Amino acid sequence: METVNGYVEHIIFQNNDNGYTVMNLVSDGDEIICVGTCKGLGQGENITAQGEYVEHPSYGVQFKLSSYRIVMPEDGAGMERYLGSGAVKGVGPALASRIVRRFGDDTFRIIEEEPERLTEIRGISERKAREIAVQMEEKRDLRDAVVYLQKFGISNTLAVKIYEAYGTELYGIMKENPYRLAEDIHGVGFKMADELAARTGVRADSEYRIRSGILYTLMQAVGEGNCYLPMENLMGKAAELLGVPGENIRLQAENLMMDKKVVIKEEQVFLSAYYYAELNCARMLHDLNVPLVSQEAMPDTGTLKRLVEIGDMELDELQFQAVSESIRSGVTILSGGPGTGKTTTINMMIKYFEAEGMDIFLAAPTGRAAKRMTEATGFEAKTIHRMLELNSALPEENSRKVRFARNRENPLEADVIIIDEMSMVDILLFQSLLDAIVPGTRLVLVGDVNQLPSVGPGQVLRDLICSQCFHAVELKKIFRQAEESDIVVNAHRINRGEQISLDNKSKDFFLLERSDINVIYKHMIQLVSEKLPRYVKASPYDIQILTPMRKGSLGCETLNGILQRYLNPADGKKKEHISGDTIYREGDKVMQIKNNYQLEWEIVSRYGIPVDKGVGVFNGDMGRILEINEAASCLVVEYDEQRRVTYPFSLLEELELSYAITIHKSQGSEYPAVIMPLLTGPRLLFNRNLLYTAITRAKSCVTILGSSNVVRGMIDNASENRRYTALASRIREVCNM
C-alpha cells in the first residue's frame, strides 16, 4: 500500500450515483491519474490517498485509491487554488487571488471566524461574504464528519451518505444509538452497526441493540421467503445472535409493536410492511372476487364447444369448468403440472373474451415466461413490472419501495387479466398487481403449485388455493401429445413420489451414471458444446445447466468458471474485465441476481436507433455481454426482447456468470435442454420439489449426470423448507367478516 499527497487539479470523470471518479492529482509537481470511489470530492481539494499503482491496458499507469482523506491547504497558494477551483460557489480564480493577497495564510481563519472582513475585498458584499462563510462551514463539517467516521472503519462514500442523512447530529447518534444507521442508511446493516456500537461503548443488553437485532432477524427471515416468524422462533434466533435472554427479546418486540415497526398477531411476529401486504392482498382479492355473470346469463355448453372446434382444441371437463369459472367469477385460479393443458385452457379463455370484445392483458413474472406465454397464445404478454409500468424505485436509500405508474389512482384498463407462472410471484409484487386492478375486472391466476415457491417472500399461489375462498381448478389429466414425453410423465411420477425408469431407453430423459467429479466436468462440456445442440437443434448458449447448490465442486460458482473457460475462451478479440474473483468477457452468459428498479434499458434497431426504453432489471434475468468499455468503465448486457443495459463496473456485484445456475433461479424459464449434475448434497435441499422443478424447465431433453441413487433419494424425500406465511389466514378472516 502506497500513500500520495496532492491536490485535485481536474476531475476527468465522476459518476454521481456511486462516486466512481477518474481525476488528475498533482503531487510534488508530478501529475498522477487516480481512479477510485470518491463521492463528494471536488476539484481543488487537497487529499492524502492510500492505494497502489496499476497498469491499465489502454491508459497506462494509474493510482488506484483504496481510501483517502481530505486535508485543508495550509499555505496561501493552496488556499487560492482551493477557493478558485469552483469548490465555493461564486468565487472564481480572480476573486480567490484577491482574497488570498489580502489575507495570506490567515485566509481560512478569517472566512470561518471573521467572515464580515471579506467585505474589505472589492466585489464582495455582506450577503456574499455570509454565503462564502456558510459554504466553507458546511464543507468543514462534512470534512470533520468524514474524518470522525473513518476512525470506525467507515469508507468515505458511506461517510458522506451518513452526513447527508444526519448532518452534525451524527455524533450524538453514534454515541447513543448507532443502530439507527442500520434502519436509515442503505449500505449499513445490523452487523456493521453492531461493530460501531461496540466501539462507541454501547452495552450488549442495550434496548437499541436488541430492537435492531430483532429487526435484523426478521429481515433475514424475509430473505429466506418468510413473511413472519413465530415468537418462539424469533426469540431463539435473536437471542443467539445477540447473546441475551429470550425474555428480553419478547419485551423489545412488544416495544417495536408500539412503535408500529412490527405486528404481533397470535404469537406471529411480522415486519409491519409484510403483515399489511398480506392483509391488503386479502382485502383487494375479496373486493375482486364477486360474481360477474349470473347463472342465467352464462353461455351454454354449445357456444363454448363451437369455439373449441373453431380453434381446433381438445378440452376435458375440468378445462371447461375453468373457462366457465373465468367467465362467471372475478377471481379464478387454474393450476396443474406440465402437459395438463393449462395453455390450451388459457387459449380458450382468450377466444371467448376476445369474441365478447373484451380487453385482455397477459403477463408473467419474468421476461422469459412472458415470451413463452406470447408464443403459446399468439397474444402479446408482458412482464408484470412492464404491465404495471415501472417508473423506477425511490432514491437508493428506499430502493425496496417501487413506484408503478399503474396503481389505485391509475388502474389497468382491462376487462380480463391473466397471470401465468404465479408460483414465482411474491407477496409485494402481488400487492402492487392487485392495487392496479379495479373490481369488475376478471383476474385469472395460472401456475403449478408444486413448483418451488417465489424467490421473494410469500407463497402466494399455494396460500390462495389453501384459503379455499376462490374458484380453483386443478388440471390432472396428461394429454395425448404430452404423454409421449418422458419429461412430462416422469415429472408427474416424481410429484406423486413414484420412482422413475432410469434405463436410458427414453428419447428425452437420460441419466449418465458417473461418480468422478472430473469425468462429470468432461461430459458436461461435451454435452453442452457438441452433443445436445445437435440433438435438440439449439445453440450451446440455450442449453442450461441446473444445479441445486451455489457452493461446492458441482455448485454453480465452480461450474461457471470451468464452463466459461471452454464455452467462451479468452482470445485477443474479446475484451475482458476482472471484478472480484470473476472474469467478465464479451460473449459471456450472465444473470442479474437482485432486483434493480433504477437500471435503465433500451431496445435499439439494427441501425443503432433507440426504439423503446424503460427501467428495471430483475433477479433471474439472463442475458449476454455485448461489449466491455474500459474507457467508460462499463459493460453492456443484452437481455430478452433485445433490451440493452449498461452496467458501470461498480454494479458488477449484481451480475454473475450463468452457464450454470441454481434450480431456484430457473423458475419461469424453459430451455431446449437441461443438464443436472447430481452427486451428493444436503438432504434438506435434495428433495422431490427441487427435482420436479428442475426437470419441468426442459422442453426437449433432460440429462442427469451423477448418481441414480441420489435421484431415487430425492424422489423419496418429500420434505420442504417451511415458509411462514399468513395470506391464507388473512383471506379467510376478510371473507368471513
XYZ file of C-alpha atoms in Angstrom:
737
model
C 0.000 0.000 0.000
C 1.415 3.399 -1.022
C 0.491 6.942 0.057
C 0.363 10.033 -2.141
C -0.365 13.640 -1.150
C -1.565 16.295 -3.549
C -4.398 18.428 -4.833
C -7.121 17.563 -7.344
C -6.317 19.656 -10.390
C -9.027 18.243 -12.667
C -11.843 15.681 -12.379
C -11.914 13.822 -15.698
C -14.984 11.698 -14.904
C -17.269 11.239 -11.889
C -20.347 9.032 -11.555
C -22.777 10.979 -9.367
C -24.629 7.823 -8.290
C -21.774 5.710 -6.991
C -18.918 8.220 -6.756
C -16.562 6.391 -9.148
C -14.015 9.053 -10.127
C -11.143 9.493 -12.570
C -9.059 12.548 -11.676
C -5.767 14.303 -12.232
C -3.855 14.667 -8.941
C -0.820 16.965 -8.701
C 1.703 15.633 -6.187
C 5.097 17.344 -5.746
C 4.807 18.784 -9.228
C 4.001 15.427 -10.864
C 0.626 14.620 -12.403
C -0.932 11.303 -11.371
C -4.093 9.791 -12.848
C -6.105 8.435 -9.898
C -9.179 6.199 -10.039
C -11.487 5.111 -7.251
C -14.687 5.838 -5.347
C -14.539 9.462 -4.174
C -18.112 10.619 -3.686
C -18.261 14.262 -2.615
C -14.690 15.062 -3.704
C -14.272 18.219 -5.781
C -11.602 19.996 -7.787
C -9.078 21.970 -5.757
C -9.333 19.643 -2.736
C -6.095 18.583 -1.039
C -6.039 14.883 -0.198
C -3.889 12.164 1.298
C -4.664 8.926 -0.538
C -3.749 5.275 0.006
C -3.679 2.726 -2.787
C -1.440 1.118 -5.362
C -0.159 1.787 -8.850
C -1.690 -0.424 -11.548
C -1.070 -0.790 -15.272
C -4.228 -0.170 -17.335
C -4.139 -1.906 -20.760
C -5.348 1.234 -22.568
C -4.471 4.180 -20.303
C -1.143 3.179 -18.800
C -0.124 3.638 -15.171
C -2.845 4.753 -12.747
C -3.045 5.112 -8.974
C -5.981 3.014 -7.724
C -7.314 4.521 -4.489
C -8.423 2.269 -1.664
C -9.041 5.180 0.751
C -8.390 8.899 1.093
C -8.956 11.819 3.428
C -9.329 15.494 2.678
C -6.814 17.857 4.255
C -7.103 21.612 4.166
C -4.322 23.589 2.475
C -2.012 25.352 4.915
C -0.321 27.926 2.674
C -1.638 30.809 0.627
C -1.004 29.114 -2.734
C -3.030 26.083 -1.727
C -5.830 28.236 -0.335
C -6.020 30.269 -3.540
C -6.105 27.124 -5.637
C -8.901 25.660 -3.482
C -11.087 28.778 -3.466
C -10.651 29.334 -7.211
C -11.368 25.724 -8.182
C -15.152 26.114 -8.024
C -15.375 24.416 -4.629
C -17.033 27.581 -3.285
C -19.838 28.878 -5.479
C -19.453 32.469 -6.556
C -15.675 32.507 -6.097
C -13.609 32.232 -9.268
C -9.820 32.334 -9.755
C -9.645 36.150 -9.911
C -11.650 36.709 -6.716
C -9.755 33.912 -4.960
C -6.476 35.641 -5.852
C -7.683 38.961 -4.367
C -8.865 37.279 -1.139
C -5.552 35.472 -0.581
C -3.479 38.552 -1.499
C -5.356 40.432 1.217
C -5.301 37.821 4.000
C -2.446 35.456 3.063
C -2.044 32.292 5.126
C -4.736 33.590 7.507
C -7.430 33.358 4.786
C -9.341 30.325 6.071
C -9.368 31.565 9.670
C -10.791 34.905 8.517
C -13.539 33.182 6.493
C -14.521 30.934 9.407
C -14.165 33.346 12.338
C -14.454 36.875 10.896
C -16.378 36.490 7.617
C -17.516 40.152 7.745
C -13.929 41.158 6.894
C -14.377 39.653 3.412
C -16.268 42.842 2.535
C -12.842 44.547 2.545
C -12.313 42.848 -0.837
C -13.654 44.677 -3.875
C -16.629 42.746 -5.297
C -17.751 41.060 -2.052
C -20.957 42.304 -0.435
C -22.116 41.422 3.083
C -24.528 38.880 1.624
C -21.833 37.247 -0.481
C -19.463 37.175 2.484
C -22.083 35.270 4.507
C -22.669 32.816 1.643
C -18.937 32.099 1.351
C -18.688 31.552 5.102
C -21.709 29.214 5.161
C -20.299 27.118 2.304
C -16.920 26.849 3.983
C -18.564 25.837 7.262
C -20.653 23.147 5.534
C -17.572 21.748 3.838
C -15.652 21.828 7.091
C -18.498 19.980 8.848
C -18.528 17.327 6.119
C -14.748 17.018 6.230
C -14.763 16.677 10.025
C -17.565 14.096 9.856
C -15.693 12.001 7.286
C -12.508 12.094 9.390
C -14.517 11.158 12.519
C -16.286 8.246 10.802
C -13.074 6.971 9.241
C -11.898 6.153 12.772
C -14.614 3.489 12.846
C -13.555 1.967 9.524
C -16.352 3.645 7.535
C -15.499 4.388 3.900
C -15.579 7.938 2.540
C -18.569 7.171 0.330
C -20.608 5.768 3.216
C -19.477 8.606 5.492
C -20.849 11.161 3.008
C -24.181 9.282 2.977
C -24.334 9.303 6.773
C -23.524 13.025 6.924
C -26.146 13.809 4.263
C -28.749 11.919 6.319
C -27.958 13.316 9.783
C -25.726 16.372 9.429
C -23.947 17.266 12.662
C -26.460 15.151 14.632
C -24.459 12.087 13.620
C -22.100 12.496 16.605
C -24.939 12.106 19.091
C -26.413 9.195 17.124
C -23.066 7.407 17.031
C -22.708 7.721 20.810
C -26.295 6.919 21.827
C -27.802 4.674 19.137
C -25.609 3.733 16.149
C -28.236 1.095 15.319
C -30.262 3.864 13.683
C -27.792 3.666 10.813
C -28.965 0.117 10.033
C -32.544 1.387 9.662
C -31.861 4.672 7.870
C -28.750 4.239 5.713
C -28.636 1.970 2.669
C -25.393 0.010 2.892
C -25.277 -0.204 6.703
C -26.566 -3.498 8.078
C -27.037 -4.707 11.622
C -23.592 -6.301 11.811
C -21.807 -3.090 10.820
C -23.943 -1.066 13.235
C -23.211 -3.630 15.971
C -19.464 -3.260 15.420
C -19.789 0.537 15.571
C -21.840 0.279 18.757
C -19.213 -1.918 20.406
C -16.528 0.637 19.555
C -18.568 3.512 20.951
C -19.299 1.662 24.200
C -22.989 0.745 23.757
C -23.940 -2.041 26.212
C -24.657 -5.535 24.868
C -28.101 -5.507 26.536
C -28.990 -2.021 25.268
C -32.614 -1.802 24.168
C -31.422 -0.163 20.934
C -29.212 -3.178 20.210
C -31.953 -5.699 20.979
C -34.515 -3.872 18.820
C -32.097 -3.634 15.934
C -31.248 -7.324 16.327
C -34.940 -8.245 16.194
C -35.466 -6.246 13.002
C -32.344 -7.813 11.508
C -33.543 -11.327 12.376
C -36.928 -10.641 10.783
C -35.284 -9.232 7.644
C -33.115 -12.355 7.404
C -36.307 -14.425 7.627
C -37.855 -12.357 4.825
C -34.766 -13.071 2.729
C -35.490 -16.780 3.222
C -39.050 -16.342 1.924
C -40.965 -15.879 5.184
C -43.491 -13.158 5.958
C -43.246 -13.665 9.736
C -41.529 -15.726 12.421
C -43.272 -17.454 15.340
C -42.414 -15.591 18.550
C -40.601 -18.618 19.996
C -38.557 -18.981 16.806
C -37.723 -15.268 16.793
C -36.710 -15.335 20.450
C -34.355 -18.235 19.817
C -32.700 -16.776 16.722
C -32.378 -13.227 18.077
C -31.141 -14.407 21.497
C -28.445 -16.484 19.790
C -27.450 -13.509 17.609
C -27.314 -11.027 20.492
C -26.273 -13.212 23.400
C -29.133 -12.015 25.637
C -32.038 -13.846 27.370
C -35.075 -14.666 25.260
C -37.430 -12.710 27.526
C -35.529 -9.523 26.653
C -36.376 -10.271 23.025
C -40.105 -10.585 23.744
C -40.149 -7.312 25.703
C -38.419 -5.329 22.941
C -40.538 -6.986 20.229
C -43.603 -5.655 22.068
C -41.970 -2.209 22.235
C -41.332 -2.369 18.488
C -45.023 -3.130 18.045
C -45.841 0.032 19.977
C -43.581 1.898 17.533
C -45.510 0.219 14.660
C -42.356 -1.357 13.255
C -43.631 -4.888 13.813
C -47.043 -6.507 14.139
C -47.595 -9.346 16.619
C -50.671 -11.465 15.970
C -51.304 -14.798 17.672
C -47.602 -15.192 18.573
C -46.612 -14.458 14.969
C -44.171 -11.555 14.578
C -44.237 -9.664 11.268
C -42.305 -6.710 9.988
C -45.179 -4.261 9.515
C -44.773 -3.989 5.735
C -45.308 -7.726 5.258
C -48.265 -8.013 7.612
C -50.064 -5.214 5.805
C -49.024 -6.579 2.382
C -50.832 -9.851 3.182
C -53.808 -8.033 4.727
C -54.105 -5.618 1.784
C -53.960 -8.511 -0.692
C -56.722 -10.303 1.195
C -58.949 -7.216 1.164
C -58.363 -6.459 -2.518
C -58.979 -10.089 -3.516
C -62.218 -10.036 -1.539
C -63.341 -6.940 -3.460
C -62.410 -8.522 -6.809
C -63.966 -11.919 -6.078
C -67.571 -11.158 -6.957
C -69.902 -12.931 -9.433
C -69.745 -11.059 -12.746
C -72.232 -13.155 -14.722
C -75.371 -14.774 -13.363
C -76.064 -18.452 -13.961
C -78.858 -17.499 -16.364
C -76.564 -15.272 -18.431
C -73.775 -17.850 -18.740
C -73.033 -19.049 -22.296
C -74.418 -22.506 -22.993
C -72.147 -25.502 -23.468
C -72.794 -25.456 -27.205
C -71.353 -21.946 -27.578
C -68.139 -22.938 -25.821
C -67.868 -26.183 -27.787
C -68.205 -24.294 -31.088
C -65.298 -22.055 -30.060
C -63.291 -25.175 -29.207
C -64.000 -26.655 -32.635
C -63.130 -23.409 -34.420
C -59.829 -23.270 -32.554
C -59.131 -26.973 -33.235
C -58.666 -27.561 -29.492
C -59.333 -30.528 -27.197
C -60.746 -29.722 -23.743
C -61.757 -32.057 -20.936
C -64.413 -31.449 -18.289
C -62.065 -29.679 -15.854
C -60.825 -27.336 -18.582
C -64.419 -26.427 -19.473
C -65.045 -25.809 -15.777
C -62.027 -23.479 -15.577
C -63.232 -21.498 -18.605
C -66.744 -21.232 -17.139
C -65.386 -20.044 -13.786
C -63.279 -17.364 -15.503
C -66.423 -16.069 -17.236
C -68.528 -16.134 -14.072
C -66.085 -15.059 -11.352
C -63.897 -12.099 -10.522
C -61.002 -14.312 -9.405
C -60.194 -17.737 -10.888
C -57.211 -19.972 -10.117
C -56.012 -22.513 -12.693
C -53.312 -24.944 -11.591
C -51.738 -28.098 -12.960
C -48.485 -29.792 -13.836
C -46.800 -29.999 -17.245
C -48.833 -31.418 -20.127
C -52.208 -30.993 -18.365
C -53.486 -28.360 -20.778
C -53.097 -25.073 -18.914
C -52.072 -23.270 -22.121
C -54.983 -24.752 -24.086
C -57.354 -23.604 -21.347
C -55.875 -20.092 -21.407
C -56.277 -20.007 -25.196
C -59.929 -20.987 -24.840
C -60.489 -18.195 -22.315
C -58.842 -15.717 -24.678
C -61.009 -16.831 -27.598
C -64.190 -16.393 -25.573
C -63.293 -12.994 -24.124
C -61.995 -11.784 -27.484
C -65.298 -12.798 -29.109
C -67.062 -10.749 -26.434
C -64.987 -7.693 -27.391
C -63.148 -7.533 -24.058
C -59.695 -6.042 -23.500
C -57.314 -8.812 -22.384
C -53.921 -8.359 -20.702
C -51.462 -11.242 -20.350
C -48.457 -11.137 -18.027
C -45.865 -13.276 -16.260
C -43.208 -12.558 -13.616
C -40.150 -12.840 -15.902
C -39.224 -11.874 -19.453
C -38.667 -15.494 -20.447
C -42.020 -16.601 -19.005
C -43.768 -13.710 -20.791
C -42.061 -14.664 -24.066
C -43.243 -18.282 -23.692
C -46.767 -17.051 -22.986
C -46.708 -14.904 -26.125
C -45.520 -17.837 -28.256
C -48.156 -20.180 -26.778
C -51.145 -17.834 -27.135
C -50.321 -15.547 -30.046
C -51.186 -12.602 -27.776
C -48.580 -10.168 -26.506
C -47.628 -10.931 -22.922
C -45.560 -8.586 -20.782
C -43.719 -8.943 -17.536
C -45.847 -7.868 -14.586
C -43.446 -4.963 -13.996
C -43.864 -3.712 -17.571
C -47.632 -4.135 -17.461
C -47.728 -2.054 -14.282
C -45.395 0.481 -15.963
C -42.484 0.533 -13.568
C -41.291 4.103 -13.076
C -38.190 3.157 -11.033
C -37.503 2.920 -7.356
C -37.383 5.782 -4.943
C -33.882 7.063 -4.156
C -31.254 4.483 -3.271
C -31.976 4.634 0.452
C -35.543 3.444 -0.233
C -34.748 1.101 -3.107
C -37.250 -1.514 -1.891
C -40.120 0.938 -2.376
C -41.022 0.575 -6.013
C -43.081 3.046 -7.998
C -45.527 1.857 -10.650
C -47.459 4.217 -12.900
C -50.385 1.784 -12.709
C -51.892 1.802 -9.224
C -55.126 2.584 -7.397
C -55.277 6.110 -8.816
C -54.338 4.984 -12.343
C -55.572 1.380 -12.689
C -55.064 -1.025 -15.584
C -57.638 -0.525 -18.308
C -58.507 -4.149 -18.954
C -61.543 -6.399 -18.708
C -59.523 -9.589 -18.219
C -56.027 -10.041 -16.753
C -54.342 -13.454 -16.976
C -51.134 -14.022 -14.994
C -49.004 -17.111 -15.704
C -46.278 -18.710 -13.531
C -47.966 -17.493 -10.345
C -45.740 -19.697 -8.173
C -42.982 -17.138 -8.841
C -44.956 -14.098 -7.666
C -44.021 -12.857 -4.188
C -46.314 -11.003 -1.799
C -45.039 -7.469 -2.528
C -45.378 -7.810 -6.306
C -48.817 -9.377 -5.855
C -49.869 -6.417 -3.710
C -48.762 -3.991 -6.447
C -50.637 -6.020 -9.075
C -53.900 -6.089 -7.106
C -53.553 -2.387 -6.324
C -53.835 -1.652 -10.066
C -56.957 -3.797 -10.703
C -60.458 -2.416 -10.178
C -63.431 -4.561 -9.109
C -65.289 -5.792 -12.173
C -62.065 -6.906 -13.848
C -61.616 -10.656 -14.230
C -58.350 -11.926 -12.749
C -57.142 -15.379 -13.805
C -54.105 -16.737 -11.921
C -52.301 -19.680 -13.523
C -49.470 -21.789 -12.158
C -48.102 -25.032 -10.840
C -48.374 -25.174 -7.054
C -45.791 -27.975 -6.924
C -43.024 -25.737 -8.269
C -40.569 -24.138 -5.882
C -42.020 -21.017 -4.238
C -41.024 -17.482 -5.204
C -37.525 -16.184 -4.572
C -39.076 -13.268 -2.683
C -41.205 -13.583 0.487
C -44.507 -15.433 0.443
C -46.046 -18.457 -1.264
C -48.923 -16.662 -2.900
C -50.341 -19.333 -5.213
C -50.306 -22.030 -2.531
C -51.920 -19.725 0.048
C -54.663 -18.688 -2.382
C -55.574 -22.311 -3.012
C -55.289 -23.269 0.701
C -57.652 -20.454 1.695
C -60.472 -22.252 -0.204
C -62.117 -18.873 -0.787
C -61.732 -18.755 -4.585
C -62.824 -20.822 -7.553
C -59.773 -23.021 -8.140
C -59.494 -25.714 -10.789
C -56.597 -28.175 -10.770
C -55.951 -29.940 -14.094
C -54.718 -33.505 -13.668
C -55.132 -35.318 -16.983
C -51.972 -35.611 -19.101
C -52.966 -35.081 -22.716
C -52.080 -37.485 -25.504
C -49.284 -35.432 -27.037
C -47.701 -34.771 -23.643
C -47.861 -38.497 -22.785
C -45.248 -39.082 -25.487
C -42.736 -37.051 -23.460
C -40.925 -38.840 -20.654
C -40.099 -35.402 -19.239
C -43.795 -34.810 -18.601
C -44.575 -38.366 -17.491
C -41.579 -38.508 -15.144
C -42.410 -35.090 -13.689
C -45.848 -36.326 -12.646
C -44.440 -39.558 -11.256
C -41.865 -37.650 -9.237
C -44.556 -35.331 -7.928
C -46.551 -38.357 -6.733
C -43.434 -39.827 -5.101
C -43.183 -42.694 -7.605
C -39.796 -43.936 -8.795
C -38.963 -43.440 -12.482
C -37.156 -45.547 -15.055
C -33.500 -44.592 -15.485
C -32.592 -47.180 -18.129
C -31.859 -44.584 -20.863
C -34.399 -46.099 -23.266
C -36.170 -42.744 -23.410
C -35.843 -40.218 -26.230
C -35.772 -37.191 -23.944
C -34.806 -38.284 -20.414
C -31.345 -39.670 -19.650
C -29.165 -40.481 -16.663
C -25.418 -40.939 -17.166
C -24.131 -42.773 -14.098
C -20.891 -41.040 -13.093
C -19.091 -40.835 -9.743
C -15.906 -38.931 -10.634
C -16.184 -35.137 -10.484
C -13.670 -34.607 -13.298
C -15.495 -37.065 -15.548
C -18.731 -35.167 -14.878
C -16.989 -31.925 -15.888
C -15.710 -33.513 -19.095
C -19.070 -34.948 -20.144
C -20.899 -31.767 -19.211
C -18.704 -29.753 -21.578
C -19.167 -32.326 -24.368
C -22.935 -32.313 -23.920
C -23.237 -28.511 -23.924
C -20.800 -27.770 -26.721
C -21.362 -30.671 -29.119
C -23.971 -33.349 -28.493
C -27.080 -31.618 -27.158
C -27.069 -28.634 -29.566
C -27.276 -31.100 -32.477
C -29.816 -33.306 -30.699
C -32.309 -30.565 -29.798
C -31.372 -28.210 -32.670
C -30.309 -25.324 -30.445
C -27.164 -23.340 -29.736
C -24.833 -24.126 -26.804
C -25.967 -20.780 -25.350
C -29.516 -22.182 -24.998
C -28.507 -25.371 -23.170
C -28.811 -24.763 -19.439
C -27.013 -26.454 -16.562
C -29.100 -26.507 -13.381
C -27.641 -27.396 -10.010
C -29.156 -27.469 -6.524
C -26.216 -25.632 -4.962
C -24.137 -22.472 -5.248
C -21.068 -23.826 -3.442
C -19.060 -26.996 -3.816
C -17.442 -28.810 -6.732
C -20.796 -29.120 -8.533
C -22.161 -25.758 -7.396
C -22.786 -23.030 -9.935
C -19.859 -20.883 -8.763
C -17.291 -23.594 -9.584
C -19.080 -24.794 -12.721
C -19.293 -21.296 -14.225
C -15.537 -20.843 -14.056
C -14.972 -24.188 -15.803
C -17.680 -23.711 -18.427
C -16.563 -20.173 -19.281
C -13.070 -21.493 -19.998
C -14.402 -23.962 -22.578
C -17.544 -22.307 -23.958
C -16.230 -18.732 -24.189
C -12.433 -18.973 -24.042
C -10.165 -15.939 -23.956
C -8.765 -14.652 -27.213
C -7.300 -11.388 -28.429
C -10.585 -10.182 -29.928
C -12.769 -10.399 -26.803
C -12.373 -7.688 -24.197
C -12.320 -8.690 -20.543
C -12.778 -7.057 -17.171
C -11.906 -8.577 -13.800
C -14.127 -7.723 -10.844
C -13.514 -9.535 -7.565
C -12.994 -13.216 -8.374
C -14.894 -13.076 -11.680
C -13.612 -12.523 -15.206
C -16.304 -10.910 -17.356
C -15.707 -11.476 -21.070
C -17.554 -10.300 -24.166
C -19.930 -13.084 -25.188
C -20.405 -14.377 -21.632
C -23.779 -15.620 -20.473
C -24.754 -13.659 -17.346
C -27.622 -13.252 -14.877
C -28.904 -10.345 -12.806
C -29.010 -11.554 -9.183
C -31.046 -8.826 -7.453
C -33.925 -6.560 -8.371
C -32.687 -3.172 -9.566
C -35.588 -0.841 -10.225
C -33.392 2.065 -11.348
C -31.253 0.471 -14.077
C -32.293 1.816 -17.462
C -32.650 -0.343 -20.572
C -33.264 0.415 -24.222
C -34.111 -1.529 -27.353
C -32.272 -0.376 -30.471
C -32.953 -1.013 -34.145
C -30.377 -2.707 -36.348
C -29.178 0.790 -37.249
C -28.492 1.571 -33.579
C -31.502 3.886 -33.149
C -33.397 3.506 -29.817
C -36.967 2.323 -30.439
C -38.054 1.681 -26.822
C -36.719 2.294 -23.339
C -37.627 1.753 -19.712
C -36.268 0.953 -16.259
C -35.840 -2.151 -14.162
C -33.760 -5.330 -14.390
C -34.809 -8.194 -12.158
C -33.457 -11.091 -10.160
C -33.117 -14.045 -12.555
C -32.997 -12.073 -15.831
C -30.450 -13.727 -18.144
C -28.531 -12.092 -20.969
C -25.238 -11.877 -22.798
C -22.352 -9.413 -22.588
C -22.217 -7.490 -25.858
C -19.471 -5.004 -25.086
C -16.894 -4.102 -22.442
C -15.742 -0.478 -22.452
C -12.787 0.177 -20.153
C -12.654 3.862 -21.116
C -16.199 4.420 -19.874
C -15.787 1.840 -17.052
C -18.891 -0.087 -18.083
C -20.177 -3.124 -19.916
C -23.350 -3.694 -21.955
C -25.631 -6.713 -21.499
C -28.441 -7.680 -23.860
C -31.429 -9.383 -22.232
C -34.597 -10.937 -23.665
C -36.558 -8.767 -26.090
C -33.220 -7.148 -27.116
C -33.211 -4.952 -24.011
C -29.734 -3.487 -23.606
C -28.481 -2.427 -20.191
C -25.279 -0.526 -19.437
C -23.629 -1.532 -16.167
C -20.986 0.686 -14.566
C -18.206 -1.517 -13.222
C -19.273 -0.544 -9.701
C -22.534 -2.509 -10.231
C -20.954 -5.764 -11.373
C -21.720 -7.305 -7.972
C -25.297 -7.567 -9.327
C -24.159 -9.757 -12.250
C -22.846 -13.297 -12.252
C -21.966 -15.843 -14.924
C -24.918 -18.087 -15.757
C -23.665 -21.037 -17.792
C -24.769 -22.906 -14.664
C -27.475 -21.569 -12.341
C -29.314 -22.827 -9.290
C -32.615 -24.593 -9.878
C -34.369 -21.902 -7.848
C -33.158 -19.224 -10.283
C -34.525 -21.188 -13.262
C -38.171 -20.724 -12.298
C -40.380 -19.422 -15.074
C -37.833 -20.308 -17.737
C -37.869 -23.061 -20.335
C -34.779 -24.376 -22.096
C -34.429 -26.720 -25.094
C -32.256 -28.985 -22.933
C -31.303 -29.140 -19.267
C -28.268 -30.838 -17.700
C -28.288 -31.604 -13.964
C -25.179 -32.718 -12.064
C -26.444 -34.683 -9.036
C -23.877 -36.470 -6.915
C -24.065 -35.521 -3.232
C -25.751 -32.821 -1.233
C -27.712 -31.939 1.927
C -30.940 -33.879 2.426
C -32.938 -30.731 3.162
C -32.017 -29.364 -0.271
C -32.039 -32.579 -2.322
C -35.785 -33.126 -2.264
C -38.649 -34.065 -4.584
C -39.842 -30.491 -5.056
C -36.423 -29.373 -6.314
C -36.066 -32.282 -8.767
C -39.607 -31.726 -10.089
C -38.948 -28.023 -10.678
C -35.671 -28.728 -12.486
C -36.925 -31.285 -14.983
C -40.033 -29.228 -15.820
C -37.696 -26.470 -17.071
C -36.678 -28.666 -20.054
C -38.633 -28.606 -23.292
C -36.935 -31.371 -25.289
C -34.285 -33.136 -23.224
C -33.195 -33.776 -19.629
C -29.767 -35.261 -18.878
C -28.727 -36.101 -15.332
C -25.021 -36.580 -14.695
C -24.244 -38.383 -11.465
C -25.851 -40.939 -9.184
C -29.114 -42.791 -9.771
C -29.268 -43.434 -6.005
C -29.267 -39.668 -5.387
C -32.148 -39.246 -7.859
C -34.144 -42.002 -6.154
C -33.403 -40.471 -2.769
C -34.688 -37.070 -3.944
C -37.930 -38.658 -5.159
C -38.429 -40.333 -1.763
C -37.641 -37.105 0.108
C -40.885 -35.141 0.365
C -39.520 -32.638 2.903
C -39.592 -28.952 2.014
C -38.334 -25.832 3.707
C -41.376 -24.479 5.524
C -42.295 -20.883 4.810
C -44.054 -18.839 7.459
C -46.835 -17.012 5.622
C -50.322 -15.985 6.719
C -52.016 -14.877 3.495
C -54.469 -17.808 3.647
C -55.443 -16.840 7.205
C -55.876 -13.161 6.283
C -58.070 -14.139 3.305
C -60.305 -16.334 5.475
C -60.580 -13.563 8.075
C -61.632 -10.987 5.474
C -64.012 -13.316 3.636
C -65.740 -14.375 6.862
C -66.224 -10.838 8.227
